[in-house]
Short mmCIF file of C-alpha atoms in Angstrom, two decimals:
data_model
loop_
_atom_site.label_atom_id
_atom_site.label_comp_id
_atom_site.label_asym_id
_atom_site.label_seq_id
_atom_site.Cartn_x
_atom_site.Cartn_y
_atom_site.Cartn_z
CA MET A 26 6.04 3.78 -6.68
CA GLN A 27 5.11 0.75 -8.78
CA ALA A 28 3.17 -1.85 -6.82
CA ASN A 29 4.30 -5.42 -6.48
CA ILE A 30 1.18 -7.49 -7.16
CA ILE A 31 0.89 -10.73 -5.18
CA ALA A 32 -1.76 -13.31 -6.06
CA MET A 33 -2.78 -15.28 -2.95
CA THR A 34 -3.78 -18.61 -4.39
CA ASN A 35 -4.65 -22.20 -3.57
CA GLN A 36 -7.37 -24.18 -5.32
CA LYS A 37 -8.30 -25.90 -2.05
CA GLY A 38 -10.78 -24.10 0.17
CA GLY A 39 -10.37 -23.75 3.92
CA VAL A 40 -6.58 -23.42 3.90
CA GLY A 41 -6.41 -19.91 5.38
CA LYS A 42 -6.02 -18.15 2.03
CA THR A 43 -8.37 -15.24 2.69
CA THR A 44 -7.27 -14.99 6.32
CA THR A 45 -3.68 -14.73 5.14
CA ALA A 46 -4.54 -12.16 2.46
CA VAL A 47 -6.42 -9.94 4.94
CA ASN A 48 -3.94 -10.16 7.79
CA LEU A 49 -0.77 -9.94 5.70
CA ALA A 50 -2.22 -6.85 3.97
CA THR A 51 -3.05 -5.38 7.39
CA ALA A 52 0.43 -6.07 8.77
CA MET A 53 2.07 -4.46 5.73
CA ALA A 54 -0.22 -1.43 5.98
CA ALA A 55 0.76 -1.16 9.66
CA CYS A 56 4.34 -0.66 8.42
CA GLY A 57 3.13 2.50 6.66
CA LEU A 58 2.97 0.93 3.19
CA GLU A 59 0.04 1.73 0.92
CA VAL A 60 -1.69 -1.60 0.28
CA LEU A 61 -4.67 -2.56 -1.89
CA LEU A 62 -6.47 -5.83 -1.24
CA VAL A 63 -8.39 -7.08 -4.28
CA ASP A 64 -11.22 -9.40 -3.22
CA PHE A 65 -11.43 -11.71 -6.22
CA ASP A 66 -13.35 -14.53 -4.55
CA PRO A 67 -17.14 -14.57 -5.23
CA GLN A 68 -17.72 -15.45 -1.57
CA GLY A 69 -16.50 -11.95 -0.69
CA ASN A 70 -15.00 -13.07 2.60
CA ALA A 71 -12.09 -10.63 2.47
CA SER A 72 -14.56 -7.76 2.11
CA THR A 73 -16.65 -9.03 5.04
CA GLY A 74 -13.51 -9.59 7.12
CA LEU A 75 -12.63 -5.91 6.71
CA GLY A 76 -16.10 -4.73 7.68
CA ILE A 77 -17.31 -3.81 4.18
CA ASP A 78 -21.09 -4.19 4.13
CA GLU A 79 -22.88 -5.58 1.06
CA SER A 80 -24.54 -2.18 0.56
CA GLN A 81 -21.09 -0.60 0.02
CA ARG A 82 -20.13 -2.93 -2.82
CA GLY A 83 -22.02 -1.34 -5.70
CA ALA A 84 -18.75 -0.90 -7.58
CA ASN A 85 -16.82 -4.15 -7.24
CA SER A 86 -14.34 -6.57 -8.79
CA TYR A 87 -17.06 -8.15 -10.96
CA ARG A 88 -17.90 -4.79 -12.51
CA ILE A 89 -14.29 -3.94 -13.26
CA LEU A 90 -13.98 -7.28 -15.08
CA THR A 91 -17.03 -6.55 -17.21
CA GLY A 92 -15.85 -2.98 -17.85
CA GLU A 93 -18.89 -1.40 -16.15
CA THR A 94 -16.66 0.52 -13.73
CA SER A 95 -13.00 1.38 -13.25
CA ALA A 96 -10.76 0.19 -10.44
CA ALA A 97 -10.50 3.77 -9.19
CA GLU A 98 -14.30 3.91 -8.75
CA ALA A 99 -14.47 0.54 -6.97
CA ILE A 100 -11.65 1.00 -4.43
CA LEU A 101 -12.81 1.72 -0.86
CA PRO A 102 -10.90 2.73 2.28
CA THR A 103 -11.00 0.30 5.22
CA LEU A 104 -10.82 0.71 8.98
CA VAL A 105 -7.08 -0.03 8.68
CA PRO A 106 -4.98 3.06 7.87
CA HIS A 107 -3.10 2.71 4.53
CA LEU A 108 -5.20 -0.33 3.53
CA SER A 109 -7.79 -0.08 0.74
CA ILE A 110 -10.01 -2.78 -0.71
CA LEU A 111 -11.60 -3.57 -4.03
CA PRO A 112 -14.63 -5.56 -2.80
CA ALA A 113 -16.32 -8.63 -4.29
CA VAL A 114 -19.91 -9.78 -4.70
CA MET A 115 -21.43 -13.18 -5.54
CA ASP A 116 -22.00 -12.01 -9.16
CA LEU A 117 -18.28 -12.55 -9.67
CA SER A 118 -18.97 -16.29 -9.98
CA ALA A 119 -20.76 -15.58 -13.28
CA ALA A 120 -17.65 -13.97 -14.76
CA GLU A 121 -16.13 -17.37 -15.60
CA VAL A 122 -18.94 -17.97 -18.11
CA GLU A 123 -19.49 -14.38 -19.25
CA LEU A 124 -15.83 -13.79 -20.12
CA SER A 125 -15.18 -17.18 -21.71
CA ASP A 126 -15.65 -15.99 -25.30
CA LEU A 127 -13.94 -12.61 -24.97
CA GLU A 128 -10.58 -11.96 -26.56
CA GLY A 129 -7.88 -11.21 -23.97
CA ARG A 130 -10.14 -12.56 -21.21
CA GLU A 131 -7.11 -13.62 -19.14
CA PHE A 132 -5.91 -10.01 -18.86
CA ARG A 133 -9.12 -8.24 -17.77
CA LEU A 134 -7.92 -7.83 -14.18
CA ALA A 135 -4.35 -6.91 -15.18
CA ASN A 136 -5.64 -4.17 -17.47
CA ALA A 137 -8.01 -2.85 -14.81
CA LEU A 138 -5.29 -2.66 -12.14
CA GLU A 139 -2.58 -1.12 -14.32
CA SER A 140 -3.75 2.44 -13.61
CA GLN A 141 -3.51 1.83 -9.85
CA ARG A 142 0.01 0.46 -9.64
CA GLN A 143 1.55 3.87 -9.01
CA ASN A 144 -0.81 4.47 -6.04
CA PHE A 145 0.23 1.48 -3.95
CA HIS A 146 3.36 -0.29 -2.73
CA TYR A 147 1.59 -3.67 -2.75
CA ILE A 148 -1.55 -5.06 -4.33
CA ILE A 149 -2.68 -8.40 -2.90
CA ILE A 150 -5.24 -10.41 -4.89
CA ASP A 151 -7.33 -12.90 -2.91
CA CYS A 152 -8.02 -15.48 -5.63
CA PRO A 153 -10.94 -17.95 -5.43
CA PRO A 154 -10.36 -21.57 -4.33
CA SER A 155 -10.28 -22.94 -7.88
CA LEU A 156 -8.03 -23.01 -10.94
CA GLY A 157 -10.54 -21.40 -13.30
CA LEU A 158 -10.53 -18.16 -15.27
CA LEU A 159 -10.68 -15.92 -12.19
CA THR A 160 -7.51 -17.43 -10.74
CA VAL A 161 -5.83 -17.25 -14.15
CA ASN A 162 -6.74 -13.54 -14.26
CA GLY A 163 -5.17 -13.13 -10.82
CA LEU A 164 -1.98 -14.88 -11.91
CA CYS A 165 -1.81 -12.87 -15.16
CA ALA A 166 -2.14 -9.62 -13.20
CA ALA A 167 0.47 -10.60 -10.61
CA THR A 168 4.21 -10.11 -10.42
CA ALA A 169 4.36 -13.00 -7.93
CA PHE A 170 2.13 -15.56 -6.22
CA MET A 171 1.97 -16.78 -2.64
CA VAL A 172 0.55 -20.13 -1.57
CA PRO A 173 -1.01 -20.58 1.89
CA LEU A 174 -0.69 -24.30 2.56
CA GLN A 175 -2.62 -26.06 5.29
CA CYS A 176 -0.64 -28.58 7.29
CA GLU A 177 -2.66 -31.62 6.28
CA PHE A 178 -2.17 -34.89 4.42
CA TYR A 179 -3.21 -33.78 0.90
CA ALA A 180 -1.32 -30.47 0.96
CA LEU A 181 1.45 -31.39 -1.47
CA GLU A 182 -0.94 -33.09 -3.89
CA GLY A 183 -2.94 -29.87 -4.28
CA LEU A 184 0.25 -27.86 -4.60
CA ALA A 185 1.37 -29.99 -7.55
CA GLN A 186 -1.87 -29.12 -9.40
CA LEU A 187 -1.39 -25.43 -8.69
CA MET A 188 2.19 -25.49 -9.98
CA LYS A 189 0.96 -27.05 -13.25
CA THR A 190 -1.46 -24.13 -13.68
CA VAL A 191 1.33 -21.66 -12.90
CA SER A 192 3.49 -23.33 -15.58
CA VAL A 193 0.70 -22.90 -18.14
CA VAL A 194 0.25 -19.23 -17.17
CA ARG A 195 4.00 -18.62 -17.43
CA ALA A 196 4.24 -20.36 -20.81
CA ASN A 197 1.27 -18.57 -22.37
CA PHE A 198 0.55 -15.30 -20.58
CA ASN A 199 2.92 -14.11 -17.84
CA PRO A 200 6.49 -15.39 -18.28
CA ASN A 201 7.85 -13.22 -15.44
CA LEU A 202 5.52 -14.61 -12.75
CA MET A 203 7.61 -15.43 -9.68
CA MET A 204 6.86 -17.56 -6.64
CA GLN A 205 6.80 -15.20 -3.66
CA GLY A 206 6.71 -18.12 -1.27
CA ILE A 207 4.72 -20.82 0.50
CA VAL A 208 3.32 -20.11 3.96
CA LEU A 209 2.29 -22.99 6.20
CA THR A 210 -1.06 -22.34 7.88
CA MET A 211 -3.18 -23.91 10.63
CA TYR A 212 -0.03 -25.35 12.19
CA ASP A 213 -0.65 -27.36 15.35
CA SER A 214 2.57 -28.02 17.24
CA ARG A 215 0.82 -30.74 19.29
CA ASN A 216 0.02 -32.63 16.11
CA LYS A 217 2.68 -34.89 14.61
CA LEU A 218 1.07 -34.50 11.18
CA SER A 219 1.81 -30.76 11.08
CA GLU A 220 5.49 -31.46 11.67
CA MET A 221 5.53 -34.20 9.00
CA VAL A 222 3.88 -31.93 6.42
CA GLU A 223 6.27 -29.11 7.28
CA ASN A 224 9.30 -31.36 6.81
CA ASP A 225 7.86 -32.68 3.54
CA VAL A 226 7.15 -29.22 2.09
CA ARG A 227 10.50 -27.80 3.19
CA GLY A 228 12.21 -30.86 1.72
CA HIS A 229 10.58 -30.20 -1.66
CA PHE A 230 10.70 -26.39 -1.78
CA GLY A 231 13.53 -25.40 0.58
CA THR A 232 13.93 -21.66 1.07
CA GLN A 233 10.75 -20.93 -0.90
CA VAL A 234 8.87 -21.87 2.27
CA TYR A 235 8.68 -19.03 4.81
CA GLN A 236 10.24 -19.66 8.19
CA THR A 237 7.16 -18.12 9.80
CA VAL A 238 4.30 -20.60 10.26
CA ILE A 239 0.73 -19.56 11.07
CA PRO A 240 -0.61 -21.50 14.06
CA ARG A 241 -4.14 -22.73 14.62
CA ASN A 242 -5.58 -19.94 16.74
CA VAL A 243 -9.18 -19.36 17.82
CA ARG A 244 -8.75 -15.56 17.81
CA VAL A 245 -7.86 -15.67 14.10
CA SER A 246 -11.11 -17.57 13.45
CA GLU A 247 -13.21 -15.17 15.56
CA ALA A 248 -11.93 -11.91 14.07
CA PRO A 249 -13.87 -11.95 10.73
CA SER A 250 -17.23 -12.18 12.53
CA PHE A 251 -16.39 -8.77 14.03
CA GLY A 252 -15.42 -7.35 10.63
CA LYS A 253 -11.81 -6.93 11.71
CA PRO A 254 -8.43 -8.43 10.87
CA VAL A 255 -6.97 -10.33 13.80
CA LEU A 256 -4.29 -7.67 14.20
CA MET A 257 -7.03 -5.21 15.22
CA TYR A 258 -9.12 -7.77 17.07
CA ASP A 259 -6.35 -9.14 19.30
CA LEU A 260 -2.83 -7.99 18.39
CA LYS A 261 -1.20 -9.97 21.19
CA CYS A 262 -2.57 -13.38 20.20
CA ALA A 263 -0.27 -15.94 18.59
CA GLY A 264 -2.01 -15.72 15.21
CA ALA A 265 -1.69 -11.94 14.95
CA GLN A 266 1.97 -12.07 15.94
CA ALA A 267 2.61 -14.73 13.30
CA TYR A 268 1.20 -12.46 10.57
CA VAL A 269 3.36 -9.57 11.81
CA ALA A 270 6.38 -11.90 11.56
CA LEU A 271 5.32 -13.06 8.07
CA ALA A 272 5.07 -9.45 6.86
CA ALA A 273 8.52 -8.70 8.25
CA GLU A 274 9.95 -11.79 6.54
CA LEU A 275 8.34 -10.87 3.21
CA LEU A 276 9.63 -7.29 3.35
CA GLU A 277 13.14 -8.52 4.21
CA GLN A 278 12.91 -10.93 1.26
CA GLU A 279 11.95 -8.02 -1.01
CA LYS A 280 14.85 -5.93 0.26
CA GLN A 281 17.30 -8.72 -0.56
CA ASN A 282 15.84 -9.14 -4.05
CA THR A 283 16.26 -5.48 -5.01
#
């Protein structure tokens, strides 16, 4: 077993990035795969969304970056069988400054995760909504990246900026970084704009855009306040079913690529 590492990234906030990371990880774990979710966003929303209290985050992603602890010491089980988490705390926001002068600063996360790759089928990194050093660390650690893209007017503009950063990372640090795919989020079938954005993105990126789209769904929004992924909060709702379908599509994609 050698984990595929997927960086979930978009520099825009509020696009469903963390929601997608948590629920895709949950859906893959439900298939019996061993999955590690790395909360690499200082807001720590992925940790909260899986019911990890602040008091449980003494060993965390900030401390593995600074070398104070190992990944093995920081990884916690979650309420989801087969799903573990490496939690985040607000201190992580200081890492951008603290690591800026260190040699090999872009590879701190990659080096920390290397020892864990044989323990998991998938490692999903929830990157922060920025294109700074933390996101670069996520992309340098990853074998592939996935982009949750909100169906709104500025979606493609933000994606162009992200692809420039990916090009820099490929050229300088991680030449084998692949695009796993783009997943359209917050899709509202009653809204003409969602359809226009979908057509636009599919026109630009073709088969790199997943067929599965994640709808706007109130149950998906409610679930984190209960410390649960939506698949455990309300499996039958449209949002949960969309993440199940996305996991199935991703795993089929992986099967075809091997």
